[in-house]
PDB file of C-alpha atoms in Angstrom:
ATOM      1  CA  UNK A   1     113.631 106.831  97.989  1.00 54.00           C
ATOM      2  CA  UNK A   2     117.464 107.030  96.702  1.00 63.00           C
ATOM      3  CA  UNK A   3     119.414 107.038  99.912  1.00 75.00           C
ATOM      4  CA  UNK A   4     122.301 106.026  98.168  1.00 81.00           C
ATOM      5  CA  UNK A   5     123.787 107.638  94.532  1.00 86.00           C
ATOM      6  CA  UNK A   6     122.394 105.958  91.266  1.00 86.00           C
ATOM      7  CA  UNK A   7     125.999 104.096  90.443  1.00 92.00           C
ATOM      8  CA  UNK A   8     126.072 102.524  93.970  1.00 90.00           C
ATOM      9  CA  UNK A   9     122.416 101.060  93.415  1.00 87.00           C
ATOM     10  CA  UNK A  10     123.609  99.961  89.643  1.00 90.00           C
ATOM     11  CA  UNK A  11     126.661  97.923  91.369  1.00 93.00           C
ATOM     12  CA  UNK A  12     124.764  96.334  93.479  1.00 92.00           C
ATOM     13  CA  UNK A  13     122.204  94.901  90.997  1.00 91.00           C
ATOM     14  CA  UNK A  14     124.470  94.214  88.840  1.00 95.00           C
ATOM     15  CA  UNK A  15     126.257  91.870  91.346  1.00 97.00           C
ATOM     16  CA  UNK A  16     123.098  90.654  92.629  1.00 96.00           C
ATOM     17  CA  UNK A  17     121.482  88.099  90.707  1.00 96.00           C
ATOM     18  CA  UNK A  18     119.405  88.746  88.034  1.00 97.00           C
ATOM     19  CA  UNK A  19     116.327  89.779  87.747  1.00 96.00           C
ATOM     20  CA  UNK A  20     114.302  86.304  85.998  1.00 97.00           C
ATOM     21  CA  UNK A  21     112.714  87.124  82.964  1.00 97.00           C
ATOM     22  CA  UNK A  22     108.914  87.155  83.867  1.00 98.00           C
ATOM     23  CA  UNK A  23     109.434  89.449  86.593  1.00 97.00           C
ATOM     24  CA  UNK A  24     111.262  91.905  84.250  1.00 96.00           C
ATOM     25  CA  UNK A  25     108.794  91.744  81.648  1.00 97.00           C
ATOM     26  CA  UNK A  26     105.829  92.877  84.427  1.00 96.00           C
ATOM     27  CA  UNK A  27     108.814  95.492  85.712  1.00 96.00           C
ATOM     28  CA  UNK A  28     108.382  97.150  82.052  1.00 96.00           C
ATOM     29  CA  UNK A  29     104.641  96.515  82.068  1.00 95.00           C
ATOM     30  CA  UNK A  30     103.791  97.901  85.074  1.00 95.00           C
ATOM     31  CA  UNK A  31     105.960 100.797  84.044  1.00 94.00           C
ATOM     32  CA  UNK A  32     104.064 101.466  80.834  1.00 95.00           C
ATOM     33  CA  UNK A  33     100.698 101.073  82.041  1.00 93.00           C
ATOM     34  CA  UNK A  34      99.743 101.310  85.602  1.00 90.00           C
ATOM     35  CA  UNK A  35      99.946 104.763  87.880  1.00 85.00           C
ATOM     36  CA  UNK A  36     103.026 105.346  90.511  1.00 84.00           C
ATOM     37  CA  UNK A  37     105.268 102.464  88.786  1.00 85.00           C
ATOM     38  CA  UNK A  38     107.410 103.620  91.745  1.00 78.00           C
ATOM     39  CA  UNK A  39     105.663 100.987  93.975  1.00 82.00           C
ATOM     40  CA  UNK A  40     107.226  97.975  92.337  1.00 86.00           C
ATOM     41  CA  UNK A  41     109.599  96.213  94.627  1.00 86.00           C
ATOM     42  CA  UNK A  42     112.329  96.563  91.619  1.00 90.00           C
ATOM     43  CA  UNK A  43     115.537  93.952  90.802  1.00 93.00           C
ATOM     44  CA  UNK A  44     117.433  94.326  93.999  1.00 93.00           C
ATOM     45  CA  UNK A  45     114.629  94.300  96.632  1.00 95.00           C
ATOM     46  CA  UNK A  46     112.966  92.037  94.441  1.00 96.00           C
ATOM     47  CA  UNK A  47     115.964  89.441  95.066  1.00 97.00           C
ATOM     48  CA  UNK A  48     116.104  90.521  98.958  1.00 97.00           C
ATOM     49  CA  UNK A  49     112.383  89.158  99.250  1.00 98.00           C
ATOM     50  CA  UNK A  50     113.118  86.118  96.925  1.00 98.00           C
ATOM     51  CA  UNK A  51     116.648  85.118  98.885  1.00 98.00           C
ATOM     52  CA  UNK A  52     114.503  85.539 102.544  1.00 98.00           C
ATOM     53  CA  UNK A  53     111.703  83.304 101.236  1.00 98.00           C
ATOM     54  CA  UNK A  54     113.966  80.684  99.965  1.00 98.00           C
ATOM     55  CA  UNK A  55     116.230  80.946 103.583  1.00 98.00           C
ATOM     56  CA  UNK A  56     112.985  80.971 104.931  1.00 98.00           C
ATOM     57  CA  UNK A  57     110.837  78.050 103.078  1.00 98.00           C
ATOM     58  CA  UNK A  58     107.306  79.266 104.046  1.00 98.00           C
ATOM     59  CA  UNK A  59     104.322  76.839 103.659  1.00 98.00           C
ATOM     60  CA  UNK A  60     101.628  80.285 104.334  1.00 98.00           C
ATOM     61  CA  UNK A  61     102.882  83.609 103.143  1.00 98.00           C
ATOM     62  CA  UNK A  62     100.492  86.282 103.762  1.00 98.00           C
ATOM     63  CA  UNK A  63     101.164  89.652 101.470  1.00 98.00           C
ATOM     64  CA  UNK A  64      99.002  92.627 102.565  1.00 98.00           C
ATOM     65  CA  UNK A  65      99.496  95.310  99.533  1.00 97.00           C
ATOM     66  CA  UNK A  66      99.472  93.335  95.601  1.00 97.00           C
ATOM     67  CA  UNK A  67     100.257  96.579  93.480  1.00 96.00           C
ATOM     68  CA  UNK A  68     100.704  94.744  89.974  1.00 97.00           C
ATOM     69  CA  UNK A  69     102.013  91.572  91.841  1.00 97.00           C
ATOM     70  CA  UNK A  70     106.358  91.508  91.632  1.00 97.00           C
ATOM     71  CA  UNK A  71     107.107  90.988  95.191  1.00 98.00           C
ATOM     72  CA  UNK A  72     104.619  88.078  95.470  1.00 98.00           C
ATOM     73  CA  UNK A  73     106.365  86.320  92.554  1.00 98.00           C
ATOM     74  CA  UNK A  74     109.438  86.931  94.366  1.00 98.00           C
ATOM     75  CA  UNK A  75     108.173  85.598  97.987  1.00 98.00           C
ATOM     76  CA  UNK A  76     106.844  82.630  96.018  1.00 98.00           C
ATOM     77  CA  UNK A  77     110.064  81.407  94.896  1.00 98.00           C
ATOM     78  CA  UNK A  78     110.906  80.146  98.168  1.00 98.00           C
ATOM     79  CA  UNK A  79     107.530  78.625  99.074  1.00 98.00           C
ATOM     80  CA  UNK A  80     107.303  74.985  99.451  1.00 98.00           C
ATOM     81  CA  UNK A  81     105.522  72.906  97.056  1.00 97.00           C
ATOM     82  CA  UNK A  82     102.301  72.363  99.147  1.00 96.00           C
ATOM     83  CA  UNK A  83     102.337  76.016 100.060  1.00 98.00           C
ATOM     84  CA  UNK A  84      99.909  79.298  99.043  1.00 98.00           C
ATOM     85  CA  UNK A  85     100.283  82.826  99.064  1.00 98.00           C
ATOM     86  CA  UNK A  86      97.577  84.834 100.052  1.00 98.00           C
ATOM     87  CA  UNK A  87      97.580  88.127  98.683  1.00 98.00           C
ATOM     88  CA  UNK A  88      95.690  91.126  99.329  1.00 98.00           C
ATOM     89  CA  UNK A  89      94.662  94.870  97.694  1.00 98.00           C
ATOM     90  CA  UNK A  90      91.888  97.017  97.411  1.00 97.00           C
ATOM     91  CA  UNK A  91      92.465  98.000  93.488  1.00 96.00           C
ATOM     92  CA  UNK A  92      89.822  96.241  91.630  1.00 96.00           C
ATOM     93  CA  UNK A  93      91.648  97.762  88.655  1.00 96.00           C
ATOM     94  CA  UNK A  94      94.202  95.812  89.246  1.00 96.00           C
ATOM     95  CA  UNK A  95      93.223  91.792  89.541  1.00 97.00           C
ATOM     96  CA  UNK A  96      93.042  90.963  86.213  1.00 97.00           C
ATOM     97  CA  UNK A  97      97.002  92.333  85.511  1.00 97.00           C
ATOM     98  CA  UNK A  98      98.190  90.341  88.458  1.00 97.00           C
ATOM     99  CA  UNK A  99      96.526  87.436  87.713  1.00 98.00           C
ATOM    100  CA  UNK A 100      97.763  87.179  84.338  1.00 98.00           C
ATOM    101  CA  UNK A 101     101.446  87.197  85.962  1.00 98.00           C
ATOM    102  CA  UNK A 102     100.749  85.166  88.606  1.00 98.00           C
ATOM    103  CA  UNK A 103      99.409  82.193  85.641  1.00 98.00           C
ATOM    104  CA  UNK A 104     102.165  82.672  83.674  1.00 98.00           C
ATOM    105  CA  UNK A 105     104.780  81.741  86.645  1.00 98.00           C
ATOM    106  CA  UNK A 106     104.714  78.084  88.069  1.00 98.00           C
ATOM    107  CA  UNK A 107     102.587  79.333  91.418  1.00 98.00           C
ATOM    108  CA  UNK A 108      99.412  80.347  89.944  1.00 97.00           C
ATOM    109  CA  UNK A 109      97.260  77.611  91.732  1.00 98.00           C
ATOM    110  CA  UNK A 110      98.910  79.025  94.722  1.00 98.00           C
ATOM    111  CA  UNK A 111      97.985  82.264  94.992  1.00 98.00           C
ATOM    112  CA  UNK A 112      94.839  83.291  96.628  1.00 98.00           C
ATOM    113  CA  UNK A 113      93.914  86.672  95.567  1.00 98.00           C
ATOM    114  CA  UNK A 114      91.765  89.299  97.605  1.00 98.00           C
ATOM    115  CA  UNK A 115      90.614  92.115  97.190  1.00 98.00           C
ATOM    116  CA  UNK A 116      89.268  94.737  99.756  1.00 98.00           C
ATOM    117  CA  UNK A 117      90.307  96.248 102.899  1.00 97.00           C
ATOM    118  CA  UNK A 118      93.249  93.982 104.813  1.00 98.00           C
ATOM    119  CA  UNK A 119      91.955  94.953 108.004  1.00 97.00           C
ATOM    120  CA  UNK A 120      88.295  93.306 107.203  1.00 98.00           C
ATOM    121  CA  UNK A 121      89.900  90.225 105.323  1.00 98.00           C
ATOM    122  CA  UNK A 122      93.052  89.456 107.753  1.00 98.00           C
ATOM    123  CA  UNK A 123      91.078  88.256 110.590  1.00 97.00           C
ATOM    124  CA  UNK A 124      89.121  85.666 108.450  1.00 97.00           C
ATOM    125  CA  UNK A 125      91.886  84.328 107.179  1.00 98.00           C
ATOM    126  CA  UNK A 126      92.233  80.739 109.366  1.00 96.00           C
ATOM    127  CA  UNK A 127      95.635  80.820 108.688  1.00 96.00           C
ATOM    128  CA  UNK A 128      99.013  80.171 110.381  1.00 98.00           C
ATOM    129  CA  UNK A 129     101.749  82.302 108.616  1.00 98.00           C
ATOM    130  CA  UNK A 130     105.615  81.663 108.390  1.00 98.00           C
ATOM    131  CA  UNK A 131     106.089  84.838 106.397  1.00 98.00           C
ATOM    132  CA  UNK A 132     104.475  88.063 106.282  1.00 98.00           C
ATOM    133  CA  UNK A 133     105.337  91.018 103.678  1.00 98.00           C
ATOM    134  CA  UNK A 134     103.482  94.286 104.950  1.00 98.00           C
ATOM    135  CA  UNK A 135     103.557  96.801 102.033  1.00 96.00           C
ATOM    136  CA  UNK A 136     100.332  98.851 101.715  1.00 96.00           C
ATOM    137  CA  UNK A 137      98.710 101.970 103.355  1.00 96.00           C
ATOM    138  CA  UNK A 138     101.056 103.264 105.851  1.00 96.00           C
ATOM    139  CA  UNK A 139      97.940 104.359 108.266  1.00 96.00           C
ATOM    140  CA  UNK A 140      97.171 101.085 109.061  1.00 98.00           C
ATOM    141  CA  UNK A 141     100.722  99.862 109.777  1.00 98.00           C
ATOM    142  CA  UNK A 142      99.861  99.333 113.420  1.00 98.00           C
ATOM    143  CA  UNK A 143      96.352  97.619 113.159  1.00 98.00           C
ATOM    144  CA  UNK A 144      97.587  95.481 110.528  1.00 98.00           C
ATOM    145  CA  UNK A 145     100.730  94.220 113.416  1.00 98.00           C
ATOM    146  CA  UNK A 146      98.236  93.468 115.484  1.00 98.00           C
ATOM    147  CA  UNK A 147      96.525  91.655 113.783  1.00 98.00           C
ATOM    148  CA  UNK A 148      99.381  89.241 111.991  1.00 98.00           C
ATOM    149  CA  UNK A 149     101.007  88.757 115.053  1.00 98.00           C
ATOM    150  CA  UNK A 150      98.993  86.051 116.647  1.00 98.00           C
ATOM    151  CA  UNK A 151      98.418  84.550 113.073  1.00 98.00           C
ATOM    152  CA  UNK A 152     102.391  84.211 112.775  1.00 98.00           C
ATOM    153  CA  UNK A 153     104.257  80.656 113.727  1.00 98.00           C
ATOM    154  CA  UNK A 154     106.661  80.284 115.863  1.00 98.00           C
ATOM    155  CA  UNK A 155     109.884  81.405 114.447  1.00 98.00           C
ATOM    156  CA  UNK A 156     107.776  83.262 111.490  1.00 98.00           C
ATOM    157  CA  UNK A 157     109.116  86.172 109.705  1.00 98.00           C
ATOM    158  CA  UNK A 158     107.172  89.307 109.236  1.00 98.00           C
ATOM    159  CA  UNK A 159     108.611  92.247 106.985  1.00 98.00           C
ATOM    160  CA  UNK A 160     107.797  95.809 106.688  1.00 98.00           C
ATOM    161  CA  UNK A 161     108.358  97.828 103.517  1.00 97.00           C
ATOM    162  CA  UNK A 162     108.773 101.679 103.344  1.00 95.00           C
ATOM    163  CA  UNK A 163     109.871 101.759 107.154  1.00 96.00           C
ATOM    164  CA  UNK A 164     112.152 105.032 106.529  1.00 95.00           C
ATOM    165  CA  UNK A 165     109.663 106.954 104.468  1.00 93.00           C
ATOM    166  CA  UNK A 166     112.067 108.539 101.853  1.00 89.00           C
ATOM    167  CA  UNK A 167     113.909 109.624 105.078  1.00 89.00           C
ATOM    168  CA  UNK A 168     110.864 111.822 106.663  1.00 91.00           C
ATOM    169  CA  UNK A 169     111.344 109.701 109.523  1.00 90.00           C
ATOM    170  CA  UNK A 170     114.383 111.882 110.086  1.00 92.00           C
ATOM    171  CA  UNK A 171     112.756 115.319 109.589  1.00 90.00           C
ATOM    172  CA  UNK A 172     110.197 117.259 111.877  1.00 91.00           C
ATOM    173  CA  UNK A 173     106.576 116.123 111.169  1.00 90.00           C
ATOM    174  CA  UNK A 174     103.917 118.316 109.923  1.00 91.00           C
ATOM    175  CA  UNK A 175     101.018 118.445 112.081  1.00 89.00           C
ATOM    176  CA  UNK A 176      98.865 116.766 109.150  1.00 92.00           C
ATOM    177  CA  UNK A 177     101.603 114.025 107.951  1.00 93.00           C
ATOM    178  CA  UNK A 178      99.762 110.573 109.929  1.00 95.00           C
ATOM    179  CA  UNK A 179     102.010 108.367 107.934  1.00 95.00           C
ATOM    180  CA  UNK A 180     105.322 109.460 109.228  1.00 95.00           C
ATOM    181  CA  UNK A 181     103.864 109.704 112.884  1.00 96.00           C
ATOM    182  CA  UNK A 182     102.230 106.346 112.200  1.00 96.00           C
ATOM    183  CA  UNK A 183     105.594 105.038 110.871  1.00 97.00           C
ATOM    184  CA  UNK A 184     107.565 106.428 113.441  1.00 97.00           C
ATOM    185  CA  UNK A 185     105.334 104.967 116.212  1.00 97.00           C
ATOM    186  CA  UNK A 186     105.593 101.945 114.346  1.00 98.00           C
ATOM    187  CA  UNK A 187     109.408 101.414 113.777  1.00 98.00           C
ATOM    188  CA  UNK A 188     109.145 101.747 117.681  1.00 98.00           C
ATOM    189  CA  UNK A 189     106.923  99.480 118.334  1.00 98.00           C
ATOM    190  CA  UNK A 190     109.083  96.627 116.767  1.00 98.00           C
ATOM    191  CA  UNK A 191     112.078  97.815 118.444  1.00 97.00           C
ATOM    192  CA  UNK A 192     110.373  97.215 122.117  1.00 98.00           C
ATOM    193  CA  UNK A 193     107.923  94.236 121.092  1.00 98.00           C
ATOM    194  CA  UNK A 194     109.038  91.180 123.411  1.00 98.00           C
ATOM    195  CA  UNK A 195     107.154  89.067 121.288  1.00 98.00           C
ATOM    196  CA  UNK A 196     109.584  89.625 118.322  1.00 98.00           C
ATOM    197  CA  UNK A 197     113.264  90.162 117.206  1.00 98.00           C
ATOM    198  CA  UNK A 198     114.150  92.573 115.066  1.00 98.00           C
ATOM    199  CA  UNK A 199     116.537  94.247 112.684  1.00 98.00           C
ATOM    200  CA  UNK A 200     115.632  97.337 110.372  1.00 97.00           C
ATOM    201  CA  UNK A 201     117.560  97.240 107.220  1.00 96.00           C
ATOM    202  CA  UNK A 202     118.477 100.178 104.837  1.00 91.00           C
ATOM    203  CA  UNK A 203     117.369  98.413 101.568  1.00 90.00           C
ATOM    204  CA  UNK A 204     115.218 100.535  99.234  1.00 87.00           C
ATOM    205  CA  UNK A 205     112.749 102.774 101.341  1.00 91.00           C
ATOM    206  CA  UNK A 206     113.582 100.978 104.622  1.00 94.00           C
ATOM    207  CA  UNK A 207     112.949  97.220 105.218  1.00 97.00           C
ATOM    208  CA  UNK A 208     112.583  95.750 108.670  1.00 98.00           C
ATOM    209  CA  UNK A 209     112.726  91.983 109.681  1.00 98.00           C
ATOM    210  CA  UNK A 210     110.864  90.894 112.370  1.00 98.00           C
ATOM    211  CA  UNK A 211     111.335  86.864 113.764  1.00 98.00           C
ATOM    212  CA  UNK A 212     108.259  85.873 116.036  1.00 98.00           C
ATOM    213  CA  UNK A 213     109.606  84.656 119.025  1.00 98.00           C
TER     214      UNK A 213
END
């Protein structure tokens, strides 16, 4: 996921602001106890998320993909005050570490935990988004537009995480490999969707900002 060398990505955090000190101490956490610590959002893409939400000020943020719960923290530092976070996952295992983040940070009566598979729980959510962070199982990449899209507001911003795959979006795709085909069907699908704008950035694994038009 290193597309650039080690010292670049150092310089940049280190000129990016820092990391707030509940979010590093589940950084460490979720690196000592939970499988593929990898997942975490991290410092810099952490402060992406946080400086889009705050340009952004979203009343409904949507979150499809918890892991130990760092990027919602970040996307709820720009909600407004009347706002909620809805966040979603299918590790049971799980809840009970993000929820004792999420109480210890100043949104805990905000955010709505669920847990089971986004595709059954995003249409039941009666919901109008302003900001959407996509970041789960790359499979359902395309179901999971579909389904935001008409739940978005006018003007709404919807991100995608991992949209360059570690670069395999690049290489030729095994016959077996549905993520990178779904991926690369995806990415393309944003690119031609009139009922969006959008720019693909090279932060982290790939992040692409879509504004509902």
């Amino acid at each position: 996921m290193h597309f650039i060398s080690q010292e670049l990505e150092d310089y940049i955090e280190q000129h990016s602001e820092n990391e707030p000190e509940l979010l590093a101490k589940l950084n460490k956490e979720t690196y000592q106890k939970i499988l593929l610590p990898r997942m975490l959002s991290g410092h810099f893409q952490g402060r992406v998320l946080s400086m889009l939400s705050k340009l952004i000020r979203p009343v409904n943020i949507l979150e499809i993909g918890t892991y130990t719960g760092y990027a919602a923290l970040c996307l709820c530092e720009g909600m407004q005050s009347h706002g909620e976070l809805h966040t979603i996952d299918i590790k049971e295992e799980l809840v009970d570490f993000q929820r004792k983040y999420f109480d210890l940070s100043p949104w805990g009566n905000q955010i709505l935990q669920h847990l089971g598979e986004a595709v059954n729980i995003i249409p039941d959510l009666d919901v109008k988004f302003d900001l959407v962070f996509i970041d789960a199982d790359k499979e359902n990449y395309l179901n999971y537009w579909e389904m935001i899209v008409p739940k978005m507001n006018k003007g709404g911003i919807i991100l995608s995480d991992n949209v360059l795959w570690s670069g395999k979006i690049l290489d030729t795709v095994h016959p077996n490999d549905i993520s990178t085909k779904v991926l690369l069907e995806y990415n393309l699908l944003l690119k031609n969707d009139p009922r969006v704008e959008t720019v693909l950035l090279p932060i982290r694994d790939g992040l692409t900002v879509s504004r509902v038009l």
